[in-house]
mmCIF file of C-alpha atoms and ligand atoms in Angstrom:
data_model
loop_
_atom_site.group_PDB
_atom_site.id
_atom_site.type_symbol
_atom_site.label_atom_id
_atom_site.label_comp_id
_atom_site.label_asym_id
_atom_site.label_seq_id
_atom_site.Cartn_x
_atom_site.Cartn_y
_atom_site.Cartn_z
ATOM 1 C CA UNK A 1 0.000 0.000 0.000
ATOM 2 C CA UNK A 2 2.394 2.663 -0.993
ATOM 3 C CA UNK A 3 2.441 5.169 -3.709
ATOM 4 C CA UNK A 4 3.954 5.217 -6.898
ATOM 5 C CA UNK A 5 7.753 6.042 -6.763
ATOM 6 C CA UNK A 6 8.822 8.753 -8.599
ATOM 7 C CA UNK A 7 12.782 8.485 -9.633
ATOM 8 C CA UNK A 8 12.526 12.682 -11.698
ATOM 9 C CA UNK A 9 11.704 13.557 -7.815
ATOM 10 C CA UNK A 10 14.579 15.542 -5.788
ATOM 11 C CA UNK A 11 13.765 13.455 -3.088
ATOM 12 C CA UNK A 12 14.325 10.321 -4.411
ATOM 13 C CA UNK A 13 16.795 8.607 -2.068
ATOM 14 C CA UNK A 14 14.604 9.624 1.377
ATOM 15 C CA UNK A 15 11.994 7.729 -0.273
ATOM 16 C CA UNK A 16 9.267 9.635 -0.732
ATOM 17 C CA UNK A 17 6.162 8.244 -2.200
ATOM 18 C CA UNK A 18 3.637 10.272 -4.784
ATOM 19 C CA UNK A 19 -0.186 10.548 -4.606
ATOM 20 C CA UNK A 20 -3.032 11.745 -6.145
ATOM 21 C CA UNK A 21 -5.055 14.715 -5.166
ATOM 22 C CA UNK A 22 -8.039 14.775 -7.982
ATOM 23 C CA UNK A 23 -9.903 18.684 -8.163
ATOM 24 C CA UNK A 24 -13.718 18.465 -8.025
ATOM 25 C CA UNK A 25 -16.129 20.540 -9.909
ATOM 26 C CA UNK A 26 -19.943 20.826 -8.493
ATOM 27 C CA UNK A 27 -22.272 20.070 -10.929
ATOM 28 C CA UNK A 28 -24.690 22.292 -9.132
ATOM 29 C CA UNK A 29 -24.966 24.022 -5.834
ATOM 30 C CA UNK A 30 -28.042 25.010 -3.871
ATOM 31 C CA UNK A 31 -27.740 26.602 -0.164
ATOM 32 C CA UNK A 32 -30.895 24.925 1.802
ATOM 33 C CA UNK A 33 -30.307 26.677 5.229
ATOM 34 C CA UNK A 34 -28.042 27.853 7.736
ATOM 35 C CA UNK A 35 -26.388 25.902 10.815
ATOM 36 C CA UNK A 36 -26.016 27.586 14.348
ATOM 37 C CA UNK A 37 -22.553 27.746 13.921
ATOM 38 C CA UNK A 38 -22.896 29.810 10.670
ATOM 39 C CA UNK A 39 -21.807 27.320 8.326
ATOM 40 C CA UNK A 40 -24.636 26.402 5.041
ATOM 41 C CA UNK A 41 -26.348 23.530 4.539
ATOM 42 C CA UNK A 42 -25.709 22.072 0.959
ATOM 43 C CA UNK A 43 -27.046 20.693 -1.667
ATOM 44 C CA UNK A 44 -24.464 19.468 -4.337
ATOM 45 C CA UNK A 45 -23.115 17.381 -6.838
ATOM 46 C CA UNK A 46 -19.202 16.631 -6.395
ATOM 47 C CA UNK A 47 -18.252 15.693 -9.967
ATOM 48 C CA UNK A 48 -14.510 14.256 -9.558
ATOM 49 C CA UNK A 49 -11.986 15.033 -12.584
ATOM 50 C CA UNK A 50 -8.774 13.636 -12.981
ATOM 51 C CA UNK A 51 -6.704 17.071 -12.941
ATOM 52 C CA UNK A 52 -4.622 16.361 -9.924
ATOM 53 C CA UNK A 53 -2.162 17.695 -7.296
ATOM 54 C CA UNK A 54 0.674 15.592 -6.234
ATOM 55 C CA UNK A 55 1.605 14.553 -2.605
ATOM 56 C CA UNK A 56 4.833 13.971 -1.886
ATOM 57 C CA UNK A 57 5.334 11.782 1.370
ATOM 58 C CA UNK A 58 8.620 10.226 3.283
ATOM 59 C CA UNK A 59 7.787 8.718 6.802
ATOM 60 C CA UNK A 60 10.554 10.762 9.414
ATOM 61 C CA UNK A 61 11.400 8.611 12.447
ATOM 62 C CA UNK A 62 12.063 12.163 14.922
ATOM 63 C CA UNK A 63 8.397 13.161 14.511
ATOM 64 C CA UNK A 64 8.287 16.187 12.809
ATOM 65 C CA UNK A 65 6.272 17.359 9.925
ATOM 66 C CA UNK A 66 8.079 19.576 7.633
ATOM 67 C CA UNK A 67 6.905 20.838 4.425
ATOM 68 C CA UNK A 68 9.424 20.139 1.791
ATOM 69 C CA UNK A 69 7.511 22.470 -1.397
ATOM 70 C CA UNK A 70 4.027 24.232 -1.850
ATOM 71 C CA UNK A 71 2.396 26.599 -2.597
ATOM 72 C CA UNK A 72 3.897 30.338 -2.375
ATOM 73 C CA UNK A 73 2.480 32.607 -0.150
ATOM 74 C CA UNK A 74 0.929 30.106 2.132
ATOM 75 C CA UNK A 75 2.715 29.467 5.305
ATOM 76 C CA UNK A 76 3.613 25.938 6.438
ATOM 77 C CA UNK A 77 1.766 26.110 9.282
ATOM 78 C CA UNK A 78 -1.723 26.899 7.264
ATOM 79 C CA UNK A 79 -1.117 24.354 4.489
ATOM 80 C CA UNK A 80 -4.057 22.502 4.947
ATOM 81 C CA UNK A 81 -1.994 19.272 4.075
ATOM 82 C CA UNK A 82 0.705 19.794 6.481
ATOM 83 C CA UNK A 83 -2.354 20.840 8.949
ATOM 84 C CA UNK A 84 -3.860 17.242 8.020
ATOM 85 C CA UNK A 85 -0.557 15.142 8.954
ATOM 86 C CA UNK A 86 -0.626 17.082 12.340
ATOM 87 C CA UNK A 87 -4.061 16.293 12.888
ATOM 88 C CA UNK A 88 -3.917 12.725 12.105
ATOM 89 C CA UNK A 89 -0.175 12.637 13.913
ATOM 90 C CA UNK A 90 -2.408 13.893 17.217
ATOM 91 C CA UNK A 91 -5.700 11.604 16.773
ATOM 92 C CA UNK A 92 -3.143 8.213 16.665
ATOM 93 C CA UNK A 93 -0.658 9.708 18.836
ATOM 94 C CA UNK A 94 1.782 8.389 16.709
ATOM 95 C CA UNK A 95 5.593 9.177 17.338
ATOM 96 C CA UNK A 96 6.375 9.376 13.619
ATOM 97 C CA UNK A 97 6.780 12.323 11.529
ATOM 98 C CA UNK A 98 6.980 13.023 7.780
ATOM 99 C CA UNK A 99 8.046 15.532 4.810
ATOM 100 C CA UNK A 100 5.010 16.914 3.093
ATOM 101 C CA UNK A 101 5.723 17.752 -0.425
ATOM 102 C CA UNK A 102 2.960 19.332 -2.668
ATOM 103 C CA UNK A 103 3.236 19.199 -5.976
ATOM 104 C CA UNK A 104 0.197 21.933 -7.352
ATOM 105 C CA UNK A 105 -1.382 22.180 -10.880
ATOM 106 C CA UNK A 106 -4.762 22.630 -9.317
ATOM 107 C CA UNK A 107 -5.100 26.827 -9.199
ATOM 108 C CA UNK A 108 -5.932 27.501 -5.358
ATOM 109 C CA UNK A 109 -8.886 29.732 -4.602
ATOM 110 C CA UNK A 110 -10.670 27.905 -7.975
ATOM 111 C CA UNK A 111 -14.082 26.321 -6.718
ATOM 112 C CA UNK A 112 -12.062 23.417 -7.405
ATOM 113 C CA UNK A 113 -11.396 21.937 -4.013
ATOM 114 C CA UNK A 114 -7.654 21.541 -4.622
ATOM 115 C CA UNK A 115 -6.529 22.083 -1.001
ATOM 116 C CA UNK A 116 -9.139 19.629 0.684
ATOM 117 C CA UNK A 117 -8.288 17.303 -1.526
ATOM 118 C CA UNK A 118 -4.483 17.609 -1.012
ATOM 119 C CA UNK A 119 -5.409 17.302 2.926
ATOM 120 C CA UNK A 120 -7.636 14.185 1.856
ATOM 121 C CA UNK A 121 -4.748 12.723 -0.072
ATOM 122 C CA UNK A 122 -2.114 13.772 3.194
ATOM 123 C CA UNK A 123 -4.524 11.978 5.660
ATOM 124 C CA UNK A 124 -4.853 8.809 3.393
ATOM 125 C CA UNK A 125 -1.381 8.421 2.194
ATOM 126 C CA UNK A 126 -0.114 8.709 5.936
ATOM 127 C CA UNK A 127 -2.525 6.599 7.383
ATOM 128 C CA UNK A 128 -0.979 3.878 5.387
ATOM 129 C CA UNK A 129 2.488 4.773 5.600
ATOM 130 C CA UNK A 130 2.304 5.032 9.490
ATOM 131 C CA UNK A 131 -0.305 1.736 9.136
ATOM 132 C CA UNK A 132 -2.319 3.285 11.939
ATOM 133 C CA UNK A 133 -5.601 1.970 10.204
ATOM 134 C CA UNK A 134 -7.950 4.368 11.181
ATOM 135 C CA UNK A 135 -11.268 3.391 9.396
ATOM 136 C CA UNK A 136 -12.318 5.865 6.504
ATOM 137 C CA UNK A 137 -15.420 7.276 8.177
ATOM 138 C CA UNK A 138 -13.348 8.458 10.978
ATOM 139 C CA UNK A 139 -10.901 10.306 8.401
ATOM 140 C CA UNK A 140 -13.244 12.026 6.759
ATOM 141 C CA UNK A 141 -14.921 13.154 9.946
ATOM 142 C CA UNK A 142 -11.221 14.408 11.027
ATOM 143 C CA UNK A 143 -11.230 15.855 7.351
ATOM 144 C CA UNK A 144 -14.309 18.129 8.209
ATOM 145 C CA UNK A 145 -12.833 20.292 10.676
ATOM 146 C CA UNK A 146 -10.044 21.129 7.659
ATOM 147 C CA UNK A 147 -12.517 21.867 4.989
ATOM 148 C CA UNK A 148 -16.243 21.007 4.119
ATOM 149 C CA UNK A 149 -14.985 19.398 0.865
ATOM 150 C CA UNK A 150 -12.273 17.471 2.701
ATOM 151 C CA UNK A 151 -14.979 14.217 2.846
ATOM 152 C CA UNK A 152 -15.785 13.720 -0.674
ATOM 153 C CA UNK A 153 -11.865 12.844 -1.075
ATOM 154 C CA UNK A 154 -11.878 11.298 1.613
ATOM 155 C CA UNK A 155 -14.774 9.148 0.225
ATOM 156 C CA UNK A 156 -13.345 8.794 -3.220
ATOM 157 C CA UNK A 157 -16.355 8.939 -5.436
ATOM 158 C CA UNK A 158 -18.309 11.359 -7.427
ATOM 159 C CA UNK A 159 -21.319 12.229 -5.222
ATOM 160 C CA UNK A 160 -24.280 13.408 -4.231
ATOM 161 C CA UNK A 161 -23.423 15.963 -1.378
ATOM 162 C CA UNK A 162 -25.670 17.180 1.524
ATOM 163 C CA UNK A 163 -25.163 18.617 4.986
ATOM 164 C CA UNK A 164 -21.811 20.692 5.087
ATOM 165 C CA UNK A 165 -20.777 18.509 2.145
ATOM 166 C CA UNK A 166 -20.218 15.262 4.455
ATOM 167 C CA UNK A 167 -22.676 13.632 3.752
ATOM 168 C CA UNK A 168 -21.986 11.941 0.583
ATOM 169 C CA UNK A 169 -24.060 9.209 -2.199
ATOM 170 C CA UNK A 170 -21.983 8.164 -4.559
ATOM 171 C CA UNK A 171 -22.886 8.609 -8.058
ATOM 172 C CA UNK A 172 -21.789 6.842 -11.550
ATOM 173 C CA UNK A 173 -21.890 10.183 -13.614
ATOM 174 C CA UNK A 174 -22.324 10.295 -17.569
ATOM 175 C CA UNK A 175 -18.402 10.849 -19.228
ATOM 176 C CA UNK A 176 -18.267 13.750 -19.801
ATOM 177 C CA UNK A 177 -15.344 15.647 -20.815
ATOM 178 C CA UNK A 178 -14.887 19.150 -19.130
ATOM 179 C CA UNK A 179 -12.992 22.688 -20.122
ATOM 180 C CA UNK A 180 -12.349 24.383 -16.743
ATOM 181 C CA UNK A 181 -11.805 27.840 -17.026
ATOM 182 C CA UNK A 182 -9.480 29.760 -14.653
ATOM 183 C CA UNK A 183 -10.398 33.686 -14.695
ATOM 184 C CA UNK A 184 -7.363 34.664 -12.970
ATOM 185 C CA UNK A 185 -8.545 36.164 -9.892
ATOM 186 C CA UNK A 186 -8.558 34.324 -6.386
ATOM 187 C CA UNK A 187 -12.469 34.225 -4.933
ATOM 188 C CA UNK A 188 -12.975 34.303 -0.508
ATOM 189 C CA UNK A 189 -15.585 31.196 -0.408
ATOM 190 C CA UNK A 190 -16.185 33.082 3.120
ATOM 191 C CA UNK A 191 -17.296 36.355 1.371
ATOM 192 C CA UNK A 192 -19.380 34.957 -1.026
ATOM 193 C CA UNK A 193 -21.073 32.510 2.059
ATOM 194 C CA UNK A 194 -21.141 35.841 3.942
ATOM 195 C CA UNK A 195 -23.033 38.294 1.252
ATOM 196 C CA UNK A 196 -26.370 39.393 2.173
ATOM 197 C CA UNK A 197 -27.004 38.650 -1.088
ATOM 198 C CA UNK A 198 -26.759 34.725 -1.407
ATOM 199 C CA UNK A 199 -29.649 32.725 -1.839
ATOM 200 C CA UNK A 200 -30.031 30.890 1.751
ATOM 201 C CA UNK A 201 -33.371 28.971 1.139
ATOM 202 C CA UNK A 202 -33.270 27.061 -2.088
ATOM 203 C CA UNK A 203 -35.615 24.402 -2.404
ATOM 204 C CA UNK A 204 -34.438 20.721 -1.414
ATOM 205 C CA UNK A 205 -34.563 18.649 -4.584
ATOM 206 C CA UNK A 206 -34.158 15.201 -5.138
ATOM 207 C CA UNK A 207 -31.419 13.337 -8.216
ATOM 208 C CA UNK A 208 -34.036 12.992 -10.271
ATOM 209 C CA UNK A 209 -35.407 16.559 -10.092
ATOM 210 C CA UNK A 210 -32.248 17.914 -10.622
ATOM 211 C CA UNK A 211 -32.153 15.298 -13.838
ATOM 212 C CA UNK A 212 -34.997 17.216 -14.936
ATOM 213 C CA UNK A 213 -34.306 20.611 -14.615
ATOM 214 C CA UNK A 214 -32.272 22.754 -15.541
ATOM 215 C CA UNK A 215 -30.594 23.721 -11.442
ATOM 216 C CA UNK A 216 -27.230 26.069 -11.143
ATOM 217 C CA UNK A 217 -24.914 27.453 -8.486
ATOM 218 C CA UNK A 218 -26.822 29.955 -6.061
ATOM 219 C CA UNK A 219 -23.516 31.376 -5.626
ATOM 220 C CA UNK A 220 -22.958 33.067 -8.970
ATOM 221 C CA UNK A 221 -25.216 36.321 -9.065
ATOM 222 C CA UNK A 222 -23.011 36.974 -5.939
ATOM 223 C CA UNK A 223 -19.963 36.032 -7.677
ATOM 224 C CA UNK A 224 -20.928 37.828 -10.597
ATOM 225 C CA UNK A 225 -21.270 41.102 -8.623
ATOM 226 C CA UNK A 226 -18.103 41.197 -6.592
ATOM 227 C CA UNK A 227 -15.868 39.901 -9.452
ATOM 228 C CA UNK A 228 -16.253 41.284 -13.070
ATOM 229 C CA UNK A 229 -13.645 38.791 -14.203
ATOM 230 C CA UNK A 230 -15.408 35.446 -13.418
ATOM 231 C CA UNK A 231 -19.123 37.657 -14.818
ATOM 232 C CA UNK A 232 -16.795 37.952 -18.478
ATOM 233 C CA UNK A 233 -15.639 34.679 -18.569
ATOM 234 C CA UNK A 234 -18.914 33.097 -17.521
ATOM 235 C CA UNK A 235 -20.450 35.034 -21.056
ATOM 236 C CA UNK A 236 -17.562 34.370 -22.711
ATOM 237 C CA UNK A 237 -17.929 30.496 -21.978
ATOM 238 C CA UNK A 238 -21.492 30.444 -22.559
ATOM 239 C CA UNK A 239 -20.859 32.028 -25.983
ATOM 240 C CA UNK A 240 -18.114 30.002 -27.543
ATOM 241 C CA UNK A 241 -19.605 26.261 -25.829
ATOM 242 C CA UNK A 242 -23.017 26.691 -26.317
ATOM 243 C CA UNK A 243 -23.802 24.435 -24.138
ATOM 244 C CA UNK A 244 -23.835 26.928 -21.120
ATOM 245 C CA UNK A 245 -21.295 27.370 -18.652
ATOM 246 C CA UNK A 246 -21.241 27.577 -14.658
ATOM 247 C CA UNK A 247 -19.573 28.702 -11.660
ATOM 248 C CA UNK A 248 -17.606 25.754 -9.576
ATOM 249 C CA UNK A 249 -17.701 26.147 -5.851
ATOM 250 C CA UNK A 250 -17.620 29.812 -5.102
ATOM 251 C CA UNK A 251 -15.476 30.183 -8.543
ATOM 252 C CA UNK A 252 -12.970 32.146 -9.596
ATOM 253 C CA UNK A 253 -13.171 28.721 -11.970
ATOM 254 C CA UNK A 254 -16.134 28.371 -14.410
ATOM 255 C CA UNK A 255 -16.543 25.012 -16.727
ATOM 256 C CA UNK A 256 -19.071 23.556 -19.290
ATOM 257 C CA UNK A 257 -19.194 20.076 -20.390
ATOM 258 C CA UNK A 258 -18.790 17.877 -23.274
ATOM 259 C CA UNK A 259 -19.367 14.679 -24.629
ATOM 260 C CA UNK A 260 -16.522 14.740 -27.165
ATOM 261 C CA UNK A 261 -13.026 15.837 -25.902
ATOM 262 C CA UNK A 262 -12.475 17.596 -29.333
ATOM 263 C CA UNK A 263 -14.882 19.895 -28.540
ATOM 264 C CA UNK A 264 -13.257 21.005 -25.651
ATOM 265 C CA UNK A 265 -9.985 21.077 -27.020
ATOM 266 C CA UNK A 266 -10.822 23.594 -29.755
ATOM 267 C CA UNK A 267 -12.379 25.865 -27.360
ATOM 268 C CA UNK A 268 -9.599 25.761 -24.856
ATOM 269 C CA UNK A 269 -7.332 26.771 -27.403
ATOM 270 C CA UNK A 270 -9.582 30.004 -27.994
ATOM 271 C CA UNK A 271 -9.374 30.826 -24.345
ATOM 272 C CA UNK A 272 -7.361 34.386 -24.325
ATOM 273 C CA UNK A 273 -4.671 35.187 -22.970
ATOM 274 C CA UNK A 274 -5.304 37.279 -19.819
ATOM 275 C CA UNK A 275 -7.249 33.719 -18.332
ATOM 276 C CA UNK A 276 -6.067 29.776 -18.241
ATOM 277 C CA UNK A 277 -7.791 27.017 -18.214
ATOM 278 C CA UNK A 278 -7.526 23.219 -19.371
ATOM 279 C CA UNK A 279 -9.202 20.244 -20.044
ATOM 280 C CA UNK A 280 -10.302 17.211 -17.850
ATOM 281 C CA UNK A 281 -12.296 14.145 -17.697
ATOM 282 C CA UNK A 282 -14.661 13.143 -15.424
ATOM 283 C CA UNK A 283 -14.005 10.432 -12.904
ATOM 284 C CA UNK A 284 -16.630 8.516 -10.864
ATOM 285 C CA UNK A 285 -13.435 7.018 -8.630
ATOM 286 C CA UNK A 286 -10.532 9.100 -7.537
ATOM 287 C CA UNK A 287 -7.052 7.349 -8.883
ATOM 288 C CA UNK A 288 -5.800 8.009 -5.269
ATOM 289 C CA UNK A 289 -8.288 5.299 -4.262
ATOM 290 C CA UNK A 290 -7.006 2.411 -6.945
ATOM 291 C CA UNK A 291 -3.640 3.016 -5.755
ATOM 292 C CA UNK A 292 -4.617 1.976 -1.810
HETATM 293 O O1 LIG B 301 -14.777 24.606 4.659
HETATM 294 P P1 LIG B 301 -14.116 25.662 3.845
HETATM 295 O O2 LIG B 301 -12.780 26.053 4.382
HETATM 296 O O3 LIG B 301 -14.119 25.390 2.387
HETATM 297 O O4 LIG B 301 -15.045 26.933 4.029
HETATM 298 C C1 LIG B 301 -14.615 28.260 3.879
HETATM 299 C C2 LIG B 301 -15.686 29.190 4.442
HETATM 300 O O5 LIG B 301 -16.881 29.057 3.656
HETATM 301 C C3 LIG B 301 -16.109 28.852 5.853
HETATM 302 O O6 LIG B 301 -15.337 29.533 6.782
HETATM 303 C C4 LIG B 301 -17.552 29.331 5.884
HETATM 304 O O7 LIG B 301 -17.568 30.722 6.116
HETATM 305 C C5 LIG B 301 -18.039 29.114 4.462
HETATM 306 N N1 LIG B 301 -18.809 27.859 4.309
HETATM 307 C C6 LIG B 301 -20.135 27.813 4.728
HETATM 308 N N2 LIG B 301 -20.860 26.665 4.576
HETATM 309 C C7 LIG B 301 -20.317 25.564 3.999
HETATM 310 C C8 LIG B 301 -18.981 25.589 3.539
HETATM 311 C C9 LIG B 301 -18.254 26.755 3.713
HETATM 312 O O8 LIG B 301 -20.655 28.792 5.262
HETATM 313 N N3 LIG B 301 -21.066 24.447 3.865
#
């Protein structure tokens, strides 16, 4: 039960083992109420895709947890996955350590879920590595108190989310081949959850409803308003895919979907200049999980 290894890697010789951390895009998002605590109640669908961070990971006998490369401009200490090997390093009480290397190509602050699901990937990988077996449920219930969309990665499968996005049905999701378009700017999930604005009381609908009609992301008038960028690209999307094109998450990162990869290809090689963006497939299982 170890990762692949990777012999390009710096790190090579101390071992360190590479893993998956798949983005997510949600299919659509509704906001069905509001906990004590502040946090939303959700309704969503977690499509996986198989653009993916890497994890680095090399077990350290003196039990630290150093983080060997990330992302610039976040600090060690808030990494969420060096935050999820000190989590799971307190729940065991186990005495060893590791390096945390992470490897991104998922763009942070996206809608795309790409540092719960490097904390997802952190909490799985170790858990083997240290073999301290704690059962899946209980990791994704650690997972929670990193991230609302830590669970789904946890989980492994495309789903159908409610609650805070823990609890989680998973689904076997037409292919579908998606452009995912990255609008350069970095959106606050809090200040869009915040915004007097947001739709708080969407109606709770069932698979087949949302089958049936034609249900979006309550968060993108309020994304729309705050962030000109992501309201451009959105119209810009819509225009060249014709198939209509929505918000991820709380954005920046808009998508549309297609059944032929072509199609996506020519239009991602239209996207201009000032925005990025690239093409991915959907996944029902997350490769991280046919590795373990
Ligand atoms: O869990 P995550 O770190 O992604 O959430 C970021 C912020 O988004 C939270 O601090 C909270 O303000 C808001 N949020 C929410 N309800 C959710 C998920 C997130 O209000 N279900």
């Amino acid at each position: 039960m170890t990762g692949s290894s990777d012999p390009g890697a710096p790190d090579a010789h101390a071992r360190v083992s590479w893993w998956p951390a798949p983005a997510k895009l949600n299919l659509f998002l509704h906001v069905t109420g509001r906990y004590a605590d502040g946090y939303h109640a959700l309704q969503t669908i977690f499509q996986l895709i198989d653009r993916c961070d890497r994890i680095g990971l090399a077990v350290r006998r003196d039990g630290r947890i150093e983080r060997r490369a990330g992302l610039a401009g976040v600090e060690p200490q808030r990494d969420l996955a060096v935050r999820a090997a000190r989590l799971l390093q307190e729940y065991t009480g186990i005495t060893l350590g590791a390096d945390v290397h992470v490897d991104k190509h998922i763009p942070a602050g996206g809608g795309l879920g790409g540092g719960s699901s490097d904390a997802a990937t952190v909490l799985l990988g170790l858990n083997a590595l240290w073999g301290t077996q704690v059962p899946r449920g209980e990791l994704a219930r650690l997972g929670l108190a990193l991230g609302a969309d830590v669970p789904v990665f946890v989980g492994g499968h495309s789903a159908w989310g409610e609650g805070r996005g823990e609890q989680l049905w998973p689904l076997a999701l037409p292919p579908r081949c998606y452009l995912v378009l990255h609008p350069q700017v970095a959106v606050s999930t809090a200040e869009v959850f915040q915004s007097p604005d947001l739709t708080r009381n969407s109606a709770v609908i069932t698979l087949r409803e949302y089958a049936a009609e034609c249900v979006g992301n309550v968060c993108e008038p309020v994304v729309r308003a705050r962030y000109p960028q992501v309201a451009e690209a959105l119209e810009w999307l819509s225009h060249e895919a014709r198939v209509g094109a929505q918000l991820t998450g709380t954005g920046s990162c808009i998508f549309a979907g297609f059944e032929r990869e072509q199609d996506a290809r020519q239009i991602a090689a239209r996207i201009p200049a000032r925005w990025s963006g690239f093409v991915a497939r959907g996944l029902d299982r997350s490769p991280l999980h046919a590795m373990l």
